[in-house]
Coordinates of C-alpha atoms and ligand atoms in Angstrom, one line a residue:
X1 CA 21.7 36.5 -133.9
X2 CA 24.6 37.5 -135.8
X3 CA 25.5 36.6 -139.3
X4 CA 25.5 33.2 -141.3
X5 CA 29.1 32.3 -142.6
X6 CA 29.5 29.7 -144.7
X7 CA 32.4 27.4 -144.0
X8 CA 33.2 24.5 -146.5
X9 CA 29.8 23.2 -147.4
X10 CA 27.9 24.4 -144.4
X11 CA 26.0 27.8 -143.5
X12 CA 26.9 27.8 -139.9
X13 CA 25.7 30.8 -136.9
X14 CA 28.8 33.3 -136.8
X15 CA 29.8 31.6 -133.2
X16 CA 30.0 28.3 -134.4
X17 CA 32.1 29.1 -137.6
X18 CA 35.2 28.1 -136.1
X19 CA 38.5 26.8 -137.9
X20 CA 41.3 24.6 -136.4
X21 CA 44.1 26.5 -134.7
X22 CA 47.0 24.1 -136.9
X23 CA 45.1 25.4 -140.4
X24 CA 47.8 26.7 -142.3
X25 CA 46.1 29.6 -143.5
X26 CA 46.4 31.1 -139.2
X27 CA 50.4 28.9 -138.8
X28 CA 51.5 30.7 -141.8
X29 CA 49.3 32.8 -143.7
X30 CA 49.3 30.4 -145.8
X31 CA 46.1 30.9 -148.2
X32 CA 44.1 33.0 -150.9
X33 CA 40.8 34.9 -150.5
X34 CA 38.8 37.7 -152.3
X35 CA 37.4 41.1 -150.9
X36 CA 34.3 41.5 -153.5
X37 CA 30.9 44.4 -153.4
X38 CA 27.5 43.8 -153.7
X39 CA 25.3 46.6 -154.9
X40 CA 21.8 45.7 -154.3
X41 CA 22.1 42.2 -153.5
X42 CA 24.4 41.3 -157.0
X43 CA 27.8 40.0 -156.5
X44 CA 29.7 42.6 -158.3
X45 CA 32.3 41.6 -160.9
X46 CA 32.0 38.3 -159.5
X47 CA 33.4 36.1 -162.7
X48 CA 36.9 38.2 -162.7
X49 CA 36.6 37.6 -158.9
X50 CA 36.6 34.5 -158.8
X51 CA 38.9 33.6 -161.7
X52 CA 41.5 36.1 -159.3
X53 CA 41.3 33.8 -156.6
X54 CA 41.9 30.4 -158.6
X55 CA 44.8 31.8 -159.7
X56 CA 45.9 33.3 -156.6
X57 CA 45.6 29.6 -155.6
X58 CA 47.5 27.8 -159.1
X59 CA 50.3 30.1 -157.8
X60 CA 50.8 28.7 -154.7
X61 CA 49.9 25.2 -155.3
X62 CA 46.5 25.2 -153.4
X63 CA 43.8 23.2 -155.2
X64 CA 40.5 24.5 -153.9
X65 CA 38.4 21.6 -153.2
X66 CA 34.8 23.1 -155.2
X67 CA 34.7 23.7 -158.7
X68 CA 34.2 27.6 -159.7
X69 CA 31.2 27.2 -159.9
X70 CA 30.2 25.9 -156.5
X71 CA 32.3 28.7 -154.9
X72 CA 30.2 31.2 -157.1
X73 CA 27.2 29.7 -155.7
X74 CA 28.1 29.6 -152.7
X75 CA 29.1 33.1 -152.6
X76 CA 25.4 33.8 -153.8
X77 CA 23.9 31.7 -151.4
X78 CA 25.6 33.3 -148.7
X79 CA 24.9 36.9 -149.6
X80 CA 21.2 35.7 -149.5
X81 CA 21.0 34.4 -146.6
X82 CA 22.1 37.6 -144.7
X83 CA 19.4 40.0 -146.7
X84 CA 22.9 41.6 -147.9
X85 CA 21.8 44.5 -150.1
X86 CA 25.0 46.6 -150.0
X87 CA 27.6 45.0 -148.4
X88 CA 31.1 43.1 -148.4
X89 CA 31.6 39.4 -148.9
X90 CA 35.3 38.0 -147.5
X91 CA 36.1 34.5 -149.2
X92 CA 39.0 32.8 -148.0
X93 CA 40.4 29.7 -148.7
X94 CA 43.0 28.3 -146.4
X95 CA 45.5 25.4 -146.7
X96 CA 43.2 23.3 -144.1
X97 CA 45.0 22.1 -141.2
X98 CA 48.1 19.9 -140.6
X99 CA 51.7 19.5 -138.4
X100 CA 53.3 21.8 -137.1
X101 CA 56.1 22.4 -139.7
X102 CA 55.6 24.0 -143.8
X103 CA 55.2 20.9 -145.6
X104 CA 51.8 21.5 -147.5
X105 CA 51.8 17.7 -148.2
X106 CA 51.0 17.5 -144.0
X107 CA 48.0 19.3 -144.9
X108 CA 44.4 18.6 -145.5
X109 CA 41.1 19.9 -145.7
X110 CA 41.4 23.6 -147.5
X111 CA 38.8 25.4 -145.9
X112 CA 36.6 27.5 -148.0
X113 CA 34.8 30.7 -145.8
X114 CA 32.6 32.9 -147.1
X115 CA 31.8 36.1 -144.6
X116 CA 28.8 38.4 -146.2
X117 CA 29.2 41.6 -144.3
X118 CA 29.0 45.5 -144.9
X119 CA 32.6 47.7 -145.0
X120 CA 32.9 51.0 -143.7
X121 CA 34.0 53.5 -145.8
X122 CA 36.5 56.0 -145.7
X123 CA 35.4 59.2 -144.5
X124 CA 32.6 61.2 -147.1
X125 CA 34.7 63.8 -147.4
X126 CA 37.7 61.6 -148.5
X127 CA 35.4 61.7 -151.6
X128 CA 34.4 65.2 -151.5
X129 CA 37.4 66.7 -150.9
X130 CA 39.8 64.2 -151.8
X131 CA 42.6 62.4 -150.0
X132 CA 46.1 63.2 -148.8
X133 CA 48.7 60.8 -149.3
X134 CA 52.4 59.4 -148.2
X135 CA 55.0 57.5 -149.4
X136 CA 55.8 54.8 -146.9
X137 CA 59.6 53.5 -146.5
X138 CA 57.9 49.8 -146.6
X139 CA 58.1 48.7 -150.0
X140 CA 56.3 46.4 -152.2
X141 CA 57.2 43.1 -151.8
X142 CA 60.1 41.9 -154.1
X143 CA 58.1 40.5 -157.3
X144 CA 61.0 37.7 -157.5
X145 CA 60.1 37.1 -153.2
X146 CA 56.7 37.1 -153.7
X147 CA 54.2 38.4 -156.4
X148 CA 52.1 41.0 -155.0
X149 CA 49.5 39.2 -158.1
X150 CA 48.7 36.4 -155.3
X151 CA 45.9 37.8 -153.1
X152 CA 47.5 36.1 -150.4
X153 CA 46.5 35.5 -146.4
X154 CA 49.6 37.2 -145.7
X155 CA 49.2 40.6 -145.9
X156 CA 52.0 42.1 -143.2
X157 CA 53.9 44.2 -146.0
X158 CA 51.0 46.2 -146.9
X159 CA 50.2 46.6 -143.1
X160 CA 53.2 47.7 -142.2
X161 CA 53.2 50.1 -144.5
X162 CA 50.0 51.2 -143.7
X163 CA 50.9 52.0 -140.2
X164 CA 53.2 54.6 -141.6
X165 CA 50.6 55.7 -143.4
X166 CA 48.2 56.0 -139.9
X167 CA 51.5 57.1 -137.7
X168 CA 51.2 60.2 -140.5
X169 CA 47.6 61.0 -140.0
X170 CA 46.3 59.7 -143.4
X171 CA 43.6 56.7 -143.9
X172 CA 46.5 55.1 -147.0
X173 CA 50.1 55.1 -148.1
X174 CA 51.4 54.7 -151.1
X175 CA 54.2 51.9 -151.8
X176 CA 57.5 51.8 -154.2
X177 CA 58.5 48.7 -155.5
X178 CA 62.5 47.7 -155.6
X179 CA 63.2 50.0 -158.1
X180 CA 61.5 52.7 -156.8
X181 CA 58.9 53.5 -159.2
X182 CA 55.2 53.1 -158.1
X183 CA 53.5 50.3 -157.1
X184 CA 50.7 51.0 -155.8
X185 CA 48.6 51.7 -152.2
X186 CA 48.4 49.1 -149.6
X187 CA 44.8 48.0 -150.6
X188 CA 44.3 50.2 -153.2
X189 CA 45.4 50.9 -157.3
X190 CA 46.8 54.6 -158.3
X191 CA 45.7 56.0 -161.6
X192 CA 47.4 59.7 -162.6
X193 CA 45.6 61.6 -165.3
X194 CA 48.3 64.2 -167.6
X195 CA 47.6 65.5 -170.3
X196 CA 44.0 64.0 -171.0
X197 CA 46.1 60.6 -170.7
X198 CA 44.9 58.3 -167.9
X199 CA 48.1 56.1 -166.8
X200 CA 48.5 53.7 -164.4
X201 CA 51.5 51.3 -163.5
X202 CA 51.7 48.0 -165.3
X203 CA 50.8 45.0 -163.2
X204 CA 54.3 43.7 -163.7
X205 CA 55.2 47.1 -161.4
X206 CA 54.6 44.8 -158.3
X207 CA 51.1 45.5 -157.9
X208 CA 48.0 43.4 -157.1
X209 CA 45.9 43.5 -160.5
X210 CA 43.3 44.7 -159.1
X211 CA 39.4 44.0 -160.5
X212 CA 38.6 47.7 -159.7
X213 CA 41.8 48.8 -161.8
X214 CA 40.5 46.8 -164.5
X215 CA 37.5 48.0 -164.8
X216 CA 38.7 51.6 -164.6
X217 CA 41.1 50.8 -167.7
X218 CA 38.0 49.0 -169.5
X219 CA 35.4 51.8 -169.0
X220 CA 38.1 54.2 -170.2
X221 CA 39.1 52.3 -173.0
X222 CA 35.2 51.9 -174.1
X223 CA 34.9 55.8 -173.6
X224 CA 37.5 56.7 -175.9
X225 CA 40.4 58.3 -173.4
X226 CA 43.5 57.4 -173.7
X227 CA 44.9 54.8 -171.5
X228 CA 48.9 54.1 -170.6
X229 CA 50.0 51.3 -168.4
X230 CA 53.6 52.6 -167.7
X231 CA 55.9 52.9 -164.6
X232 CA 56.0 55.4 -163.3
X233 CA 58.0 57.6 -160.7
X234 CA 56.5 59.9 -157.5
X235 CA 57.7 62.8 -159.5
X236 CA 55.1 61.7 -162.2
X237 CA 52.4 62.0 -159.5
X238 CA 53.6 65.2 -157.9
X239 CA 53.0 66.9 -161.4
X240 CA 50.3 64.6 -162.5
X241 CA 47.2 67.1 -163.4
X242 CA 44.9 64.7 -161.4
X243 CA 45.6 61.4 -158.9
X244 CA 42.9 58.6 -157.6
X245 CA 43.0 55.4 -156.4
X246 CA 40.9 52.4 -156.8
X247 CA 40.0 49.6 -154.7
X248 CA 37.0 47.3 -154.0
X249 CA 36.4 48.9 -150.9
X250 CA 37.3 52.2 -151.9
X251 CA 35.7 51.9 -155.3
X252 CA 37.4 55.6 -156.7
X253 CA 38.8 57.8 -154.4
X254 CA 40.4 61.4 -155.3
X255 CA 44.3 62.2 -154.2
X256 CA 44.8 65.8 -153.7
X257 CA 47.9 65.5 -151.6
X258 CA 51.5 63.5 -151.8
X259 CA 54.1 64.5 -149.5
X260 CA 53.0 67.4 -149.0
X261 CA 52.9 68.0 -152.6
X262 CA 49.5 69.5 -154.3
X263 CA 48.8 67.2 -157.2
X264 CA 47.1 69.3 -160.2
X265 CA 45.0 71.9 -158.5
X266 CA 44.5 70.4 -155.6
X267 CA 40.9 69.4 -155.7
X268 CA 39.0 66.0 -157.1
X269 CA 40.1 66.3 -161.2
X270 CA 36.9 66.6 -163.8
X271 CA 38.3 62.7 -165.2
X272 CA 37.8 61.2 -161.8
X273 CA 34.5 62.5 -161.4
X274 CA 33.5 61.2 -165.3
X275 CA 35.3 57.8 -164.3
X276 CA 33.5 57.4 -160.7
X277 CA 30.1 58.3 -163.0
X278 CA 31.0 55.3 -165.6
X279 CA 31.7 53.3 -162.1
X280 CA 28.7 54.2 -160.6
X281 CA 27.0 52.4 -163.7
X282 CA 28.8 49.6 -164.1
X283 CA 27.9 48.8 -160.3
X284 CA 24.3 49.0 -160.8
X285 CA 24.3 46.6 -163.7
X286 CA 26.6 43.9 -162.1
X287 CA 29.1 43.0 -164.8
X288 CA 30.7 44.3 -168.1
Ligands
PXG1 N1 46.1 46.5 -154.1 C1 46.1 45.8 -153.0 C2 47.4 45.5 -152.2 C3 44.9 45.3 -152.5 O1 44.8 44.6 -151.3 C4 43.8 46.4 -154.3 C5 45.0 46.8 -154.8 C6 42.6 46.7 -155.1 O2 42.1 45.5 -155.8 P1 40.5 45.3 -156.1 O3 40.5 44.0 -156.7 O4 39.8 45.3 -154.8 O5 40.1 46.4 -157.0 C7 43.7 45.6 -153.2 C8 42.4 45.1 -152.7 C9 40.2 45.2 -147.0 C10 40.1 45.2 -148.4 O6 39.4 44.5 -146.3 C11 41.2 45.2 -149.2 C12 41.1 45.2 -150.6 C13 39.9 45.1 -151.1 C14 38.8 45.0 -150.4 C15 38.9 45.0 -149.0 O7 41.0 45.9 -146.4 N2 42.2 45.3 -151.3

């Protein structure tokens, strides 16, 4: 049996949705793609979803041949045709296939994939108790090199720096960016809470802007906390009165732990748990 994937046009059986070993996207890494939720069968945040990954694609000149809203659909029709409830969808698009050699104009046929799956979470008790963290010696990529904004194929600097993270027992790491200030994990946001103020570093830190983050910001904006998008150091977070992270797969996890350091009182903080509440809602109605 196995799953149905779409792949540009067609919802093809998992074994025969196959791509061409010159596409760019496996040569170079050369492509975009989106990790999105589905709670209950809804695409969740699917709009700012897909408006993320045509501008993943303006950024590095790939024109994705669908309109938006054909992706969308696709997306939808995909997720159907599983019986995903709550699950994962992966859509890629890659630079389609061409010559050997980095010259996009030898290329042709972007391939759009769209994998409806389920994600494993972290442990429970990452969520319970909360999650201990490192700083790896990987940092971000250099904005000026690459912007970490592009939710690109190539994904090797947050792996490496994950594997520092796994070499040190922990499930993530945290990353610097060249000037040493927080960036953020290496597929997920960082939020501190001092003071009653919720901060976050700015998405000109270095940092994918992620939907997850946004929506974080959002619902605390609409609740009436205090919100700061400011760089920030690791001494910020080692005296920070609570720390979380957010991500599409790990939706909002409590940090008790950096370095070794304690971060507030060492358990899940009261905003995270009001924040992950607001979350929680958000996810069963769909969109803002
Ligand atoms: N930073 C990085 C580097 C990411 O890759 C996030 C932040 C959080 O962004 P969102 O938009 O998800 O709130 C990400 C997202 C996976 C996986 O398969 C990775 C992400 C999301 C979903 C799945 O490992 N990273």
């Amino acid at each position: 049996m196995g799953l149905k994937v779409f792949i540009s046009g067609k919802l093809l059986d998992q074994a025969d949705a196959t791509i061409s070993v010159f596409d760019h996207g496996l040569l170079y890494g050369d492509g975009v793609f989106e990790g999105i939720r589905t709670y209950g069968g809804k695409v969740f945040l699917h709009d700012e979803h897909i408006e993320r990954l045509y501008e993943s694609a303006k950024a590095i000149r790939l024109v994705i041949p669908m309109t938006p809203a054909a992706v969308k659909k696709a997306v939808e029709e995909t997720v159907a045709a599983n019986g995903i409830k709550d699950g994962y969808i992966r859509l890629v698009v890659t630079r389609g296939s061409g010559e050997l050699g980095l010259d996009i104009r030898k290329t042709s046929n972007p391939q759009v994939i769209v994998i409806a799956s389920t994600i494993s979470l972290y442990p429970s008790d990452t969520y319970t108790k909360g999650m201990n963290l490192v700083t790896a010696s990987t940092i971000r990529n250099h904005p000026g090199a690459l912007s970490a904004r592009i939710k690109s194929l190539n994904y090797l600097n947050n792996i490496l720096a994950r594997i520092e993270g796994t070499d040190a027992g922990m499930v993530e790491a945290l990353m610097l960016n060249h000037k040493g200030e927080v960036a953020e994990c290496t597929g997920d946001n960082i939020f501190i809470v001092k003071k009653g103020v919720l901060k976050t570093p700015p998405a000109d830190a270095g940092i994918l802007e992620g939907i997850t983050r946004n929506a974080v910001l959002r619902l605390a904006r609409q609740g009436g906390y205090p919100v700061e998008e400011v760089a920030m150091t690791r001494h910020d977070i080692y005296t920070a009165d609570e720390c979380f992270l957010t991500g599409t797969a790990a939706e909002i996890v409590p940090v008790v732990t950096l370095d070794g350091r304690s971060i507030g009182d060492g358990k899940p903080g009261s905003m995270t748990g009001k924040l992950l509440a607001m979350f929680k809602e958000l996810t069963v109605k769909g969109s803002f």
